[in-house]
C-alpha atoms as one frame of an Amber mdcrd trajectory, in Angstrom:
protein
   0.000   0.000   0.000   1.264   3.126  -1.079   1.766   5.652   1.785  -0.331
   9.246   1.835   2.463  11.836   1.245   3.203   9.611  -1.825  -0.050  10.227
  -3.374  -0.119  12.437  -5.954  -2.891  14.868  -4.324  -0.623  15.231  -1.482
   2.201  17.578  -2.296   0.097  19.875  -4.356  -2.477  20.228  -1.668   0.386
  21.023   1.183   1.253  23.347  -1.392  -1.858  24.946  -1.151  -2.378  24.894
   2.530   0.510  26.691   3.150   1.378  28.523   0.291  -1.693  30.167  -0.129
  -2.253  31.820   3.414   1.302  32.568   3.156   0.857  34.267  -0.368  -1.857
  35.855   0.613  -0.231  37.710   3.547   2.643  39.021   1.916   0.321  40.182
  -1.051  -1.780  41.940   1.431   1.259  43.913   2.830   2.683  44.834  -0.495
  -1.200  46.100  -1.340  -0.894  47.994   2.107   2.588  49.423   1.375   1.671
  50.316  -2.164  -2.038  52.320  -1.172   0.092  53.915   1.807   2.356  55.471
  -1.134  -0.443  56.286  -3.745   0.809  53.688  -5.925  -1.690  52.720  -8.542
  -0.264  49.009  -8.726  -2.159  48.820  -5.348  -4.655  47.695  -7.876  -3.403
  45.364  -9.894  -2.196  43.801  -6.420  -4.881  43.845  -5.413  -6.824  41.554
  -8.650  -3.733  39.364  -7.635  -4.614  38.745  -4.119  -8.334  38.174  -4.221
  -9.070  36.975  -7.547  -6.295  35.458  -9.447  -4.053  33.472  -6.486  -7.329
  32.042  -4.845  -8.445  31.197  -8.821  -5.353  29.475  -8.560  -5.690  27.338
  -6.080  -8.803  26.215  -6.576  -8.077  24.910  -9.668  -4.827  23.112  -8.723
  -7.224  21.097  -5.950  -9.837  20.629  -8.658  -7.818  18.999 -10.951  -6.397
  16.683  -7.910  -9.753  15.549  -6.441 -11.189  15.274 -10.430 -11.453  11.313
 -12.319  -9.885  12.125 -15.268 -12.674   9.714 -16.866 -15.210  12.063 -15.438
 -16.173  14.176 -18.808 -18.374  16.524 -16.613 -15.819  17.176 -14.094 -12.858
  17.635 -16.962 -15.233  20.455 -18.454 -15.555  22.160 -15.017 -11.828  22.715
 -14.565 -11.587  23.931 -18.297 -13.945  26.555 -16.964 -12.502  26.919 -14.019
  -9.124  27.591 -16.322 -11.010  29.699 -18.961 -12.022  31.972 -16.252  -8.528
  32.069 -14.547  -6.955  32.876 -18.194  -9.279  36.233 -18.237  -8.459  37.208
 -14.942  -4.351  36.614 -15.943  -5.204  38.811 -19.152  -6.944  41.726 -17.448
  -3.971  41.404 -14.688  -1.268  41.895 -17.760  -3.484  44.412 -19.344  -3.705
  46.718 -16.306   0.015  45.756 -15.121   1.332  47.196 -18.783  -1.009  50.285
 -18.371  -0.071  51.295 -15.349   3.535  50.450 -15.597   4.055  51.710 -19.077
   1.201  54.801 -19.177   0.372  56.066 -15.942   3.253  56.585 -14.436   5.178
  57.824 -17.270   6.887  61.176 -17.255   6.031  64.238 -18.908   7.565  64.627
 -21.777   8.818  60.560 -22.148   7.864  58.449 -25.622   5.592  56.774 -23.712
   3.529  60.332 -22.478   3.062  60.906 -26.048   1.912  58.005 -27.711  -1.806
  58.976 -28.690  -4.868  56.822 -26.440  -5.961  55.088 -29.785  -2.669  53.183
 -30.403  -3.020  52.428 -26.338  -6.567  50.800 -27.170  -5.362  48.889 -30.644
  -2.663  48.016 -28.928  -5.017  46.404 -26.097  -7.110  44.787 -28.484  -4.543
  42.988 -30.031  -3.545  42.019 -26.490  -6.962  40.650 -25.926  -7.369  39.100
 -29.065  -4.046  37.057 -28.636  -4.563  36.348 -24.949  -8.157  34.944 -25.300
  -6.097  32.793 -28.280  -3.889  31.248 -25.746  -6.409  30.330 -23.426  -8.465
  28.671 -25.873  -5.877  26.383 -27.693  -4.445  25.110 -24.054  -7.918  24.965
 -22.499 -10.007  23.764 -25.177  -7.800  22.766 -28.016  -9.612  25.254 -29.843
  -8.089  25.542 -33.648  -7.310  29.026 -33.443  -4.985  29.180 -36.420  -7.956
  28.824 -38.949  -9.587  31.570 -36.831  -6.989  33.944 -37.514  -6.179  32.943
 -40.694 -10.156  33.668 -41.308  -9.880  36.592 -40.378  -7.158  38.141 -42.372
  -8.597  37.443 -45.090 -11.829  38.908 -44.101  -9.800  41.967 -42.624  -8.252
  41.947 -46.357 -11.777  41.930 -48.010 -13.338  44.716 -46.130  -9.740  46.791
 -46.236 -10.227  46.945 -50.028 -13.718  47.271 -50.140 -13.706  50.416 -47.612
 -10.716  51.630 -48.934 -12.119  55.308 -49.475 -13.602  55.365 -45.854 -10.314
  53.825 -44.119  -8.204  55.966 -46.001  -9.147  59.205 -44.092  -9.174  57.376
 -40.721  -6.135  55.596 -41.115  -4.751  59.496 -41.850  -6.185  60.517 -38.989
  -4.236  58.043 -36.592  -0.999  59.021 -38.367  -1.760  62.579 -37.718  -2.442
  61.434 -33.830   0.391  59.476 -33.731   2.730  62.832 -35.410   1.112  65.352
 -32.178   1.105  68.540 -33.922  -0.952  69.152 -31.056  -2.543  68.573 -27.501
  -5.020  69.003 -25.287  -5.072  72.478 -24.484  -3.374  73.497 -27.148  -4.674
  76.807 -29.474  -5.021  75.842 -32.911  -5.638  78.471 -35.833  -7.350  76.172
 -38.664  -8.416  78.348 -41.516  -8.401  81.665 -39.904 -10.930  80.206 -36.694
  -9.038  79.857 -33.435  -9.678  77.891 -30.441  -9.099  75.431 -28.060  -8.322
  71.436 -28.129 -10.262  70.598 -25.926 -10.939  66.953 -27.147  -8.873  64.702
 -29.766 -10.782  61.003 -30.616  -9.781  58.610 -33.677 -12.179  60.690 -35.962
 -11.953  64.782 -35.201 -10.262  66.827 -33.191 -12.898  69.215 -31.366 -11.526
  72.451 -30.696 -13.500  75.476 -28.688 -13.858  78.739 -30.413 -15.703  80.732
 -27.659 -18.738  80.729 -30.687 -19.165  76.838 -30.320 -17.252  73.473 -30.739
 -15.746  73.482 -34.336 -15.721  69.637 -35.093 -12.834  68.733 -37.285 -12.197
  65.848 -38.807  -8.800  64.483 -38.367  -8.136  63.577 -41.591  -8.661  67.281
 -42.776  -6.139  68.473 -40.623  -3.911  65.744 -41.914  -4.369  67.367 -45.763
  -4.428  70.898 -44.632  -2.393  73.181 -43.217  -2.815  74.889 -39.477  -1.113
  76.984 -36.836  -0.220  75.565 -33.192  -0.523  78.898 -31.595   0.798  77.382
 -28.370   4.301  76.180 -29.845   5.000  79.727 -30.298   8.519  79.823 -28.184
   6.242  80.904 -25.340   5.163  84.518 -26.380   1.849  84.766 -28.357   1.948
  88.394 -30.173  -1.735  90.011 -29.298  -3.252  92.636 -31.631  -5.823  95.016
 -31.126  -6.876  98.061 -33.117  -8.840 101.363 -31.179 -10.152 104.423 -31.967
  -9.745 107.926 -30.921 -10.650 111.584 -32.436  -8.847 113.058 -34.957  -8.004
 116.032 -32.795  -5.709 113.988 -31.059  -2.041 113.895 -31.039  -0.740 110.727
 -32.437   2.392 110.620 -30.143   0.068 111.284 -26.886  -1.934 108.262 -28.130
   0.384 106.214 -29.030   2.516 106.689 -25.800  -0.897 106.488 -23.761  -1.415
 102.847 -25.142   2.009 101.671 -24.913   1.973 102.680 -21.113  -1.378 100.795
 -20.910  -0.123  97.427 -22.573   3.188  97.440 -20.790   1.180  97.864 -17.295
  -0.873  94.720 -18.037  -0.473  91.481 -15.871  -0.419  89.382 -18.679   2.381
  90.871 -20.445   5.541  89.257 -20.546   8.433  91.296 -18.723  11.154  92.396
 -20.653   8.898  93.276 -23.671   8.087  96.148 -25.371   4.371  96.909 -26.608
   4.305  98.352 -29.703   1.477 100.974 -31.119   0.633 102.494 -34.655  -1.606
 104.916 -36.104  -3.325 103.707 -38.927  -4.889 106.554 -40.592  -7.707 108.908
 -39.794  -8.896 108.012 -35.561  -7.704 104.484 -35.790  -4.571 102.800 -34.266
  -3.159  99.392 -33.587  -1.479  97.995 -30.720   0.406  95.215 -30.198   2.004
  93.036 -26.943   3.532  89.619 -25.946   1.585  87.322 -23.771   2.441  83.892
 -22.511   0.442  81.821 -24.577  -2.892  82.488 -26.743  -4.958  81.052 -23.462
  -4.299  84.909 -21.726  -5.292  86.492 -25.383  -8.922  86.759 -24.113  -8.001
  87.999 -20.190  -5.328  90.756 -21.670  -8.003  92.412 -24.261 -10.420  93.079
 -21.888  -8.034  94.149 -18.743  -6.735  96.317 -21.818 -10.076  97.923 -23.024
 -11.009  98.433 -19.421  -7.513 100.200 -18.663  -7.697 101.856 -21.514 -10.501
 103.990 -21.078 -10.272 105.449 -17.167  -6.367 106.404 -18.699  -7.888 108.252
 -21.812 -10.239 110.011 -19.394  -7.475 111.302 -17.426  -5.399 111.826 -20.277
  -8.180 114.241 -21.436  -8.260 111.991 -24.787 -11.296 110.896 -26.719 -11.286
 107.012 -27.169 -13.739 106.009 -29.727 -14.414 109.888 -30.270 -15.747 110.259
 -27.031 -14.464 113.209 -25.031 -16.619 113.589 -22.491 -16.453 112.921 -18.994
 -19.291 113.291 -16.594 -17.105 112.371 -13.493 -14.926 115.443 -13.590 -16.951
 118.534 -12.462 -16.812 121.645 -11.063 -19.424 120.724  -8.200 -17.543 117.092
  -7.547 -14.038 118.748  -7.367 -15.440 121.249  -4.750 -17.011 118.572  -2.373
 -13.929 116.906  -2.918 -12.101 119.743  -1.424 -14.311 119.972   1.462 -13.435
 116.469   2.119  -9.840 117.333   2.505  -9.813 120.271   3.417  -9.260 119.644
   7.412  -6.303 117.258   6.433  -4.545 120.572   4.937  -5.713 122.539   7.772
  -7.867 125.295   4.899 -10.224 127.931   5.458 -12.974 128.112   2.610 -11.057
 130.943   1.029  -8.018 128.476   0.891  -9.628 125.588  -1.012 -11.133 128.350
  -2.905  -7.644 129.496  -4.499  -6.728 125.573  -4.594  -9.304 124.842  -6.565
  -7.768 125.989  -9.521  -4.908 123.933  -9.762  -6.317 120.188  -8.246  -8.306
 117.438 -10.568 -10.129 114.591 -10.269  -8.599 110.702 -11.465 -10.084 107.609
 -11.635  -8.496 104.235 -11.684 -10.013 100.772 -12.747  -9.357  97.955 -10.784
  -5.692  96.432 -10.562  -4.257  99.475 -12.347  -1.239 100.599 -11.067  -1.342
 104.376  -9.412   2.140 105.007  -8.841   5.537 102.822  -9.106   7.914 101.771
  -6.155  11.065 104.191  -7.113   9.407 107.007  -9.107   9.401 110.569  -7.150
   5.813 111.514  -7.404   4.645 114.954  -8.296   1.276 114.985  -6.463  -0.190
 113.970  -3.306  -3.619 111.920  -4.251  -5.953 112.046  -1.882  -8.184 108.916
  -1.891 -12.126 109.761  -1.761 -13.854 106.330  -2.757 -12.136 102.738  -3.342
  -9.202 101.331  -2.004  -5.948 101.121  -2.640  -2.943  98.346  -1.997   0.436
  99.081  -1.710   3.051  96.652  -2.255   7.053  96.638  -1.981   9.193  94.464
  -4.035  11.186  91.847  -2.493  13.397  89.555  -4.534  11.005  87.802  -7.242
   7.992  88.818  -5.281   5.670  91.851  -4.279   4.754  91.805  -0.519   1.911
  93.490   0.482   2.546  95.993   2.850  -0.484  98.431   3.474  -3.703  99.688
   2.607  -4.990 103.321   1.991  -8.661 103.666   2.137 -10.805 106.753   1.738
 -10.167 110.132   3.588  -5.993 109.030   3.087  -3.659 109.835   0.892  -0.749
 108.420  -0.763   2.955 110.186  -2.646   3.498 111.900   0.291   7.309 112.085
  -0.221   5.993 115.016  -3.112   6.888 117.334  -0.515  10.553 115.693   0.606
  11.500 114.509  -3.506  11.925 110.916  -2.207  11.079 108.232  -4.469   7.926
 105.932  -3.519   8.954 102.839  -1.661   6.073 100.722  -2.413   3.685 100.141
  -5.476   0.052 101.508  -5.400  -2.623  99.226  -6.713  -6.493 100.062  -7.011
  -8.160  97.436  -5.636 -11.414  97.969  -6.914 -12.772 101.343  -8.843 -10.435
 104.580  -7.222 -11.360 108.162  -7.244  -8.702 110.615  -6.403  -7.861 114.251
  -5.955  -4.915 115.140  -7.140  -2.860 118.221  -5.949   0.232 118.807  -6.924
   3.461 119.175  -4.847   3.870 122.873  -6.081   0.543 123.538  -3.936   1.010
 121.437  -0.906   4.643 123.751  -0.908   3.384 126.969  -0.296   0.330 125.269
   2.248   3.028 123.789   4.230   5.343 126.815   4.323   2.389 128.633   6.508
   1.097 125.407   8.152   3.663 123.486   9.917   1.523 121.148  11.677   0.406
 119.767   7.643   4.407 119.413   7.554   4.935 117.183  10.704   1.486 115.130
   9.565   2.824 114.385   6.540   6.381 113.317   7.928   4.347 111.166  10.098
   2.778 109.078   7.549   6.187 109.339   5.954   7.666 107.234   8.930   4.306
 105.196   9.208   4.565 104.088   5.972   8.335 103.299   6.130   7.586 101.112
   9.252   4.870  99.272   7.310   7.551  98.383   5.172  10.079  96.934   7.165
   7.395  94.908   8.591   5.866  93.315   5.401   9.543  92.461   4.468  10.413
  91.368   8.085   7.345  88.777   8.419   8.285  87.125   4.960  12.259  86.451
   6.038  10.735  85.201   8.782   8.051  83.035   6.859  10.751  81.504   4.778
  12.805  80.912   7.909  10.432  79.007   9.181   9.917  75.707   7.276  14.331
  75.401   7.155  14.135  75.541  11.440  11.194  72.563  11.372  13.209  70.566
   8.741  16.458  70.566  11.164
């Protein structure tokens, strides 16, 4: 009599009673270990540990405990092993993805190989996997199956030949990537967006609509990647002012406005041209055609509170119902007890003083620049900021009822940057006045050199509380 552990069930089966548990528990670790780190093979550990291992070991103890004569039992371990054989192909499938695809670099081969390739590529995969499992399972003749197929595959391929043709363009043209997602195409004079690329068209957002595209008319046609521009995008717009203008005011009004704009790249120049009669165009670098959109309208907005104060007619419009007679004269009531003045006083100021406006995020006065003017601040509010190595800190706020370029009086140049916050009205008086008012009233002198000092203060301690910001984080780390 032959004893147990030389049966042939035996060795398998201590196999798996202990090498399962034991399988098991270091899978379920490495899953652990791998979802602690945001690893996406967490996954695909995870199909390994509670699908394909215990497939596994159910059908090595099926096929130990199954008569061989038993045709009904021989069919239920080929389905037991037809099942396992999909589970091993989605396992590989997934594997490949994520170690080939998702976690490749920016920039890498593998980044740029277009999704549809990814899915043939799958396919094929599939197609050969569920092969495999079929000849060793079945004994399935797969050979004639294939061999079916290409010549069915061959049939159709001439038959559709004018319909493929296009497509098959289109994957080329995927496979090339002229473009992205993201990326700003100009495709017979329409611009937009990429906001979706398939196997068929490329759809691309014009701000009027989707402009479907198919791919294989991009393929025979040319286009413009606006975003593989070197990183500057060249912005155009054209305006309008009277004819009674100077050019050179104009044109040096809307240079000042572009080169003041957010979205402009530093270290550029904007450029600005008349272009007969009231028209003119400018022209400035952005980062990209995505900020076209932002910098036109930040530009239009700009540009019309600046032609206002300029005293310049944009679009042939020169008038102005903010500045008037009766709103300059509250104004100086408004002040007048911060310049210590009788009524006579503002009287003989009012001459000389005017009214400004400022949109939003325009810049009042630059950090360096001696101002000529004290502006007093009579609605809005106003930010002001002092550059620190790459960086603007902000330092203060004036509100309404202060003032701000009060180093006028002393020629100093600003320390900080002034900002509108929102919508800023302003009196302006110049330093020439405020000389002869603080010649006969010394106590306007000594409250000016103490928001002088205030200010100064505010400065050192926007610059001190950022050292001390960055010091922070390198103290924790030790």
């Amino acid at each position: 009599m032959t004893a147990f552990w030389e049966q042939s069930w035996f060795w398998p089966a201590i196999v798996v009673i202990i090498g399962l548990p034991v399988t098991l528990l270091v899978l379920t670790e490495l899953q652990s270990s791998l979802q602690r780190r945001g690893n996406e093979l967490s996954k695909i550990v995870g199909l390994l540990r509670n699908a394909v291992v215990p497939l596994i070991a159910i059908l090595i103890l099926s096929v130990q405990v199954t008569d061989a004569v038993d045709p009904e039992q021989l069919t239920t371990n080929r389905i037991i092993a037809t099942v396992l054989g999909f589970l091993v192909i989605v396992f590989v499938l997934n594997g490949l993805n994520i170690l080939l695809f998702t976690n490749a670099r920016k920039g890498s081969w593998r980044e740029k190989i277009p999704s549809i390739f990814v899915d043939i590529g799958r396919i094929v995969l599939i197609a050969l996997g569920l092969a495999l499992v079929f000849r060793l399972v079945w004994d399935a003749d797969v050979g004639g199956v294939f061999t079916a197929l290409g010549v069915g595959s061959l049939v159709i391929g001439l038959a559709l030949q004018s319909a493929v043709g296009p497509v098959i363009a289109g994957l080329f043209l995927l496979f090339e990537q002229p473009f992205r997602l993201g990326d700003w195409l100009d495709v017979g004079g329409t611009r937009g967006r990429v906001i979706e690329v398939n196997w068929r068209s490329v759809h691309i957002e014009t701000g009027d609509g989707i402009l479907i595209t198919p791919n294989s008319s991009l393929a025979g046609a040319s286009f413009t990647n606006l975003s593989r521009t070197g990183g500057a995008f060249t912005v155009s717009t054209e305006v309008a002012f009277t004819t009674d203008d100077a050019p050179a005011a104009v044109v040096g009004l809307l240079q000042r406005v572009a080169s003041s704009l957010p979205q402009v790249i530093p270290g550029t120049t904007p450029s600005a041209v008349p272009k007969g009669g009231p028209a003119y165009e400018v022209s400035f670098e952005v980062r990209g055609p995505s900020q076209e959109g932002a910098a036109l309208a930040t530009f239009r907005m700009w540009l019309w509170y600046a032609a206002r104060r300029a005293g310049l007619g944009l679009d042939g419009d020169t008038t102005d119902d903010f500045v008037t007679d009766e709103r300059r004269d509250a104004a100086l009531a408004t002040i007048s007890p911060t310049l210590y003045l009788t009524g006579d006083d503002a009287l003989a100021l009012a001459p000389v003083v005017r009214l400004e406006r400022y949109a939003a995020g325009e810049v009042i006065s630059t950090v360096g620049t001696v101002p000529d003017a004290v502006r007093f601040v009579l609605a809005g509010s106003v930010e002001l900021r002092v550059p620190f190595e790459d960086a603007e800190l902000p330092a203060s706020r004036v509100e309404a009822g202060d003032y701000l370029g009060q180093t006028a009086l002393t020629r100093e140049a600003m320390l900080t940057t002034a900002i509108a916050r929102n919508e800023v009205a302003v009196l302006v008086v110049p330093a020439t006045a405020l000389d002869q008012i603080v010649r006969s009233t010394p106590a306007l002198a000594r409250d000016m050199g103490d928001v002088i000092d205030r200010r100064r203060h505010e400065v050192a301690a926007a610059v001190t509380a950022h050292v001390e910001s960055q010091r922070a984080p390198a103290r924790l780390d030790r």
